[in-house]
């Protein structure tokens, strides 16, 4: 489990959460696997308290399920939940796109173009980690420029549910979104065409919802 490794002593609760979340999303801890706070605390080099807090947060976000005094385990990938998450996250990205497009500078657009080049190269190479990282970089430009912290937090909460299915589809030989859609989005942003940028953003997230429909 590459994502499970000893941590420093700062922000232990948040870092434990991020490490366990990333391991679940990457499939290093498989759906249905039972997780134990003592075992993960030892792997992370922590006490059990921050791991328990991380478990509580992950249960709330739908990546873990818990039955008191019985088990805590990784949830299965459920198509309906992925569709719901994609709808919510897509709405947040449409919102930030509408606000961000008039505020973008040339440097922001160049960051988006460079991220899409890395995305396309990673997809061609079959590198799901780099593809999803580049995808995040591209869309995070719009999130950052919008300045909408509530939208950013909502998207961050529900995106991991979608990423699990994206990773599985990618591993089965499927695509990982479309560099062409990204090109259209960037073109609309460069032209200052808010309506088109929002339409393309909606199309991107509809494609993700369709992954769940085909599950």
Tab-separated table of C-alpha atoms in Angstrom:
chain	number	residue	atom	x	y	z
A	1	UNK	CA	0.000	0.000	0.000
A	2	UNK	CA	2.033	2.925	-1.261
A	3	UNK	CA	-0.425	5.502	0.095
A	4	UNK	CA	-0.150	4.057	3.617
A	5	UNK	CA	3.158	5.180	5.058
A	6	UNK	CA	4.405	6.852	8.261
A	7	UNK	CA	3.436	10.506	8.690
A	8	UNK	CA	4.893	13.509	10.478
A	9	UNK	CA	3.318	14.950	13.560
A	10	UNK	CA	1.585	17.991	12.008
A	11	UNK	CA	-2.102	17.939	11.094
A	12	UNK	CA	-2.286	14.262	11.951
A	13	UNK	CA	-6.054	13.943	11.638
A	14	UNK	CA	-6.117	15.522	8.160
A	15	UNK	CA	-3.082	13.647	6.937
A	16	UNK	CA	-4.424	10.319	8.192
A	17	UNK	CA	-7.700	11.065	6.417
A	18	UNK	CA	-5.957	11.948	3.137
A	19	UNK	CA	-3.716	8.893	3.230
A	20	UNK	CA	-6.528	6.424	3.906
A	21	UNK	CA	-8.845	8.136	1.413
A	22	UNK	CA	-6.205	7.982	-1.315
A	23	UNK	CA	-5.561	4.297	-0.632
A	24	UNK	CA	-9.279	3.560	-0.941
A	25	UNK	CA	-9.674	5.593	-4.134
A	26	UNK	CA	-6.605	3.939	-5.668
A	27	UNK	CA	-7.980	0.495	-4.819
A	28	UNK	CA	-5.064	-0.308	-2.516
A	29	UNK	CA	-7.721	-1.002	0.103
A	30	UNK	CA	-10.355	-2.882	-1.867
A	31	UNK	CA	-14.142	-2.464	-1.677
A	32	UNK	CA	-15.480	-4.658	1.102
A	33	UNK	CA	-12.153	-4.798	2.936
A	34	UNK	CA	-12.363	-4.476	6.709
A	35	UNK	CA	-10.140	-1.712	8.110
A	36	UNK	CA	-8.885	-1.599	11.688
A	37	UNK	CA	-7.768	1.563	13.417
A	38	UNK	CA	-4.953	-0.159	15.326
A	39	UNK	CA	-3.486	-1.709	12.179
A	40	UNK	CA	-3.608	1.489	10.122
A	41	UNK	CA	-2.343	3.565	13.034
A	42	UNK	CA	0.717	1.328	13.194
A	43	UNK	CA	1.279	1.555	9.435
A	44	UNK	CA	0.970	5.337	9.535
A	45	UNK	CA	3.092	5.746	12.660
A	46	UNK	CA	0.232	7.368	14.575
A	47	UNK	CA	-1.866	6.850	17.638
A	48	UNK	CA	-5.340	5.425	17.077
A	49	UNK	CA	-7.139	8.719	17.803
A	50	UNK	CA	-6.441	10.537	14.486
A	51	UNK	CA	-7.154	7.343	12.556
A	52	UNK	CA	-10.518	6.991	14.293
A	53	UNK	CA	-11.304	10.609	13.421
A	54	UNK	CA	-10.346	9.887	9.815
A	55	UNK	CA	-12.630	6.840	9.827
A	56	UNK	CA	-15.530	8.973	11.038
A	57	UNK	CA	-15.010	11.478	8.240
A	58	UNK	CA	-14.710	8.751	5.614
A	59	UNK	CA	-17.934	7.137	6.835
A	60	UNK	CA	-19.659	10.505	6.494
A	61	UNK	CA	-18.313	10.846	2.940
A	62	UNK	CA	-19.428	7.381	1.867
A	63	UNK	CA	-16.054	5.670	1.443
A	64	UNK	CA	-16.371	3.614	4.638
A	65	UNK	CA	-19.333	2.012	6.376
A	66	UNK	CA	-19.378	1.087	10.030
A	67	UNK	CA	-21.422	-1.083	12.342
A	68	UNK	CA	-20.653	-0.227	15.987
A	69	UNK	CA	-18.844	-2.972	17.872
A	70	UNK	CA	-18.705	-5.045	14.712
A	71	UNK	CA	-16.765	-3.708	11.705
A	72	UNK	CA	-15.615	-0.776	9.644
A	73	UNK	CA	-15.142	-1.586	5.985
A	74	UNK	CA	-14.694	0.018	2.586
A	75	UNK	CA	-17.953	0.577	0.752
A	76	UNK	CA	-18.699	-0.973	-2.606
A	77	UNK	CA	-18.804	1.216	-5.720
A	78	UNK	CA	-22.538	1.811	-6.139
A	79	UNK	CA	-23.702	3.199	-9.480
A	80	UNK	CA	-26.538	5.297	-8.031
A	81	UNK	CA	-24.181	6.932	-5.534
A	82	UNK	CA	-21.659	7.718	-8.261
A	83	UNK	CA	-24.399	9.303	-10.384
A	84	UNK	CA	-25.537	11.396	-7.433
A	85	UNK	CA	-21.972	12.474	-6.694
A	86	UNK	CA	-21.331	13.346	-10.348
A	87	UNK	CA	-24.474	15.490	-10.410
A	88	UNK	CA	-23.410	17.413	-7.329
A	89	UNK	CA	-19.769	17.818	-8.344
A	90	UNK	CA	-20.771	18.761	-11.883
A	91	UNK	CA	-23.104	21.462	-10.571
A	92	UNK	CA	-20.296	22.886	-8.467
A	93	UNK	CA	-17.952	22.964	-11.467
A	94	UNK	CA	-20.576	24.662	-13.611
A	95	UNK	CA	-20.963	27.286	-10.892
A	96	UNK	CA	-17.251	28.017	-10.551
A	97	UNK	CA	-16.811	28.053	-14.334
A	98	UNK	CA	-19.505	30.696	-14.712
A	99	UNK	CA	-17.774	32.910	-12.151
A	100	UNK	CA	-14.175	32.199	-13.155
A	101	UNK	CA	-14.211	32.654	-16.943
A	102	UNK	CA	-14.377	36.488	-16.906
A	103	UNK	CA	-11.568	36.562	-14.332
A	104	UNK	CA	-9.041	34.336	-16.106
A	105	UNK	CA	-5.622	35.689	-17.062
A	106	UNK	CA	-3.371	34.429	-19.842
A	107	UNK	CA	-1.271	32.574	-17.272
A	108	UNK	CA	-4.355	30.701	-16.058
A	109	UNK	CA	-5.201	29.593	-19.581
A	110	UNK	CA	-1.627	28.458	-20.144
A	111	UNK	CA	-1.788	26.402	-16.940
A	112	UNK	CA	-4.947	24.749	-18.231
A	113	UNK	CA	-3.391	24.006	-21.632
A	114	UNK	CA	-0.273	22.515	-20.060
A	115	UNK	CA	-2.396	20.365	-17.744
A	116	UNK	CA	-4.426	19.081	-20.695
A	117	UNK	CA	-1.256	18.180	-22.590
A	118	UNK	CA	-0.118	16.139	-19.577
A	119	UNK	CA	-3.589	14.624	-19.342
A	120	UNK	CA	-3.615	13.501	-22.973
A	121	UNK	CA	-0.097	12.079	-22.691
A	122	UNK	CA	-0.978	10.185	-19.520
A	123	UNK	CA	-4.126	8.706	-21.075
A	124	UNK	CA	-2.110	7.586	-24.107
A	125	UNK	CA	0.470	6.002	-21.799
A	126	UNK	CA	-2.148	4.285	-19.654
A	127	UNK	CA	-1.051	6.208	-16.554
A	128	UNK	CA	-4.240	6.693	-14.567
A	129	UNK	CA	-2.536	8.466	-11.649
A	130	UNK	CA	-0.998	11.148	-13.845
A	131	UNK	CA	-4.149	11.470	-15.956
A	132	UNK	CA	-6.352	12.159	-12.960
A	133	UNK	CA	-3.757	14.452	-11.404
A	134	UNK	CA	-3.563	16.509	-14.600
A	135	UNK	CA	-7.363	16.554	-14.834
A	136	UNK	CA	-7.534	17.937	-11.309
A	137	UNK	CA	-4.929	20.590	-12.137
A	138	UNK	CA	-6.925	21.783	-15.135
A	139	UNK	CA	-10.259	22.107	-13.356
A	140	UNK	CA	-8.677	23.441	-10.171
A	141	UNK	CA	-7.674	26.581	-12.083
A	142	UNK	CA	-11.348	27.474	-12.452
A	143	UNK	CA	-12.125	26.519	-8.866
A	144	UNK	CA	-9.266	28.675	-7.576
A	145	UNK	CA	-10.062	31.689	-9.745
A	146	UNK	CA	-13.741	31.594	-8.786
A	147	UNK	CA	-12.832	31.968	-5.119
A	148	UNK	CA	-15.906	29.945	-4.110
A	149	UNK	CA	-14.719	27.984	-1.098
A	150	UNK	CA	-18.100	26.334	-0.495
A	151	UNK	CA	-18.180	24.952	-4.036
A	152	UNK	CA	-14.568	23.807	-3.723
A	153	UNK	CA	-15.263	21.995	-0.449
A	154	UNK	CA	-18.393	20.319	-1.811
A	155	UNK	CA	-16.597	19.119	-4.939
A	156	UNK	CA	-13.658	17.845	-2.882
A	157	UNK	CA	-16.001	15.885	-0.624
A	158	UNK	CA	-17.772	13.966	-3.393
A	159	UNK	CA	-15.099	13.648	-6.076
A	160	UNK	CA	-13.438	10.569	-4.453
A	161	UNK	CA	-16.633	8.551	-4.979
A	162	UNK	CA	-16.378	9.279	-8.707
A	163	UNK	CA	-12.638	8.710	-8.890
A	164	UNK	CA	-12.986	5.097	-7.718
A	165	UNK	CA	-15.150	4.283	-10.721
A	166	UNK	CA	-12.962	6.297	-13.101
A	167	UNK	CA	-9.915	4.338	-11.974
A	168	UNK	CA	-11.664	1.017	-12.443
A	169	UNK	CA	-12.899	1.938	-15.909
A	170	UNK	CA	-9.432	3.162	-16.874
A	171	UNK	CA	-7.929	-0.122	-15.659
A	172	UNK	CA	-10.406	-2.017	-17.823
A	173	UNK	CA	-9.093	-0.192	-20.883
A	174	UNK	CA	-11.620	2.625	-20.917
A	175	UNK	CA	-10.901	6.297	-21.414
A	176	UNK	CA	-10.476	8.816	-18.637
A	177	UNK	CA	-12.541	11.763	-19.833
A	178	UNK	CA	-11.678	13.500	-23.074
A	179	UNK	CA	-8.780	15.768	-23.923
A	180	UNK	CA	-10.987	17.021	-26.759
A	181	UNK	CA	-13.623	18.220	-24.305
A	182	UNK	CA	-10.894	19.922	-22.343
A	183	UNK	CA	-9.725	21.658	-25.533
A	184	UNK	CA	-13.254	22.938	-26.091
A	185	UNK	CA	-13.453	24.148	-22.506
A	186	UNK	CA	-10.144	25.964	-22.751
A	187	UNK	CA	-11.149	27.516	-26.074
A	188	UNK	CA	-14.379	28.829	-24.582
A	189	UNK	CA	-12.485	30.210	-21.597
A	190	UNK	CA	-9.954	31.922	-23.872
A	191	UNK	CA	-12.791	33.496	-25.864
A	192	UNK	CA	-14.518	34.658	-22.705
A	193	UNK	CA	-17.602	32.659	-23.718
A	194	UNK	CA	-19.138	31.885	-20.348
A	195	UNK	CA	-22.201	30.079	-21.703
A	196	UNK	CA	-20.141	27.721	-23.881
A	197	UNK	CA	-17.669	27.046	-21.066
A	198	UNK	CA	-20.539	26.081	-18.776
A	199	UNK	CA	-22.088	23.869	-21.495
A	200	UNK	CA	-18.815	22.004	-22.014
A	201	UNK	CA	-18.346	21.610	-18.270
A	202	UNK	CA	-21.818	20.085	-18.033
A	203	UNK	CA	-20.955	17.704	-20.879
A	204	UNK	CA	-17.770	16.591	-19.126
A	205	UNK	CA	-19.679	15.676	-15.995
A	206	UNK	CA	-22.492	13.992	-17.937
A	207	UNK	CA	-19.865	11.670	-19.385
A	208	UNK	CA	-18.811	10.749	-15.853
A	209	UNK	CA	-22.407	10.053	-14.853
A	210	UNK	CA	-22.654	7.748	-17.885
A	211	UNK	CA	-19.786	5.675	-16.478
A	212	UNK	CA	-22.100	4.812	-13.599
A	213	UNK	CA	-24.984	4.075	-15.971
A	214	UNK	CA	-22.778	1.486	-17.689
A	215	UNK	CA	-21.564	-0.075	-14.433
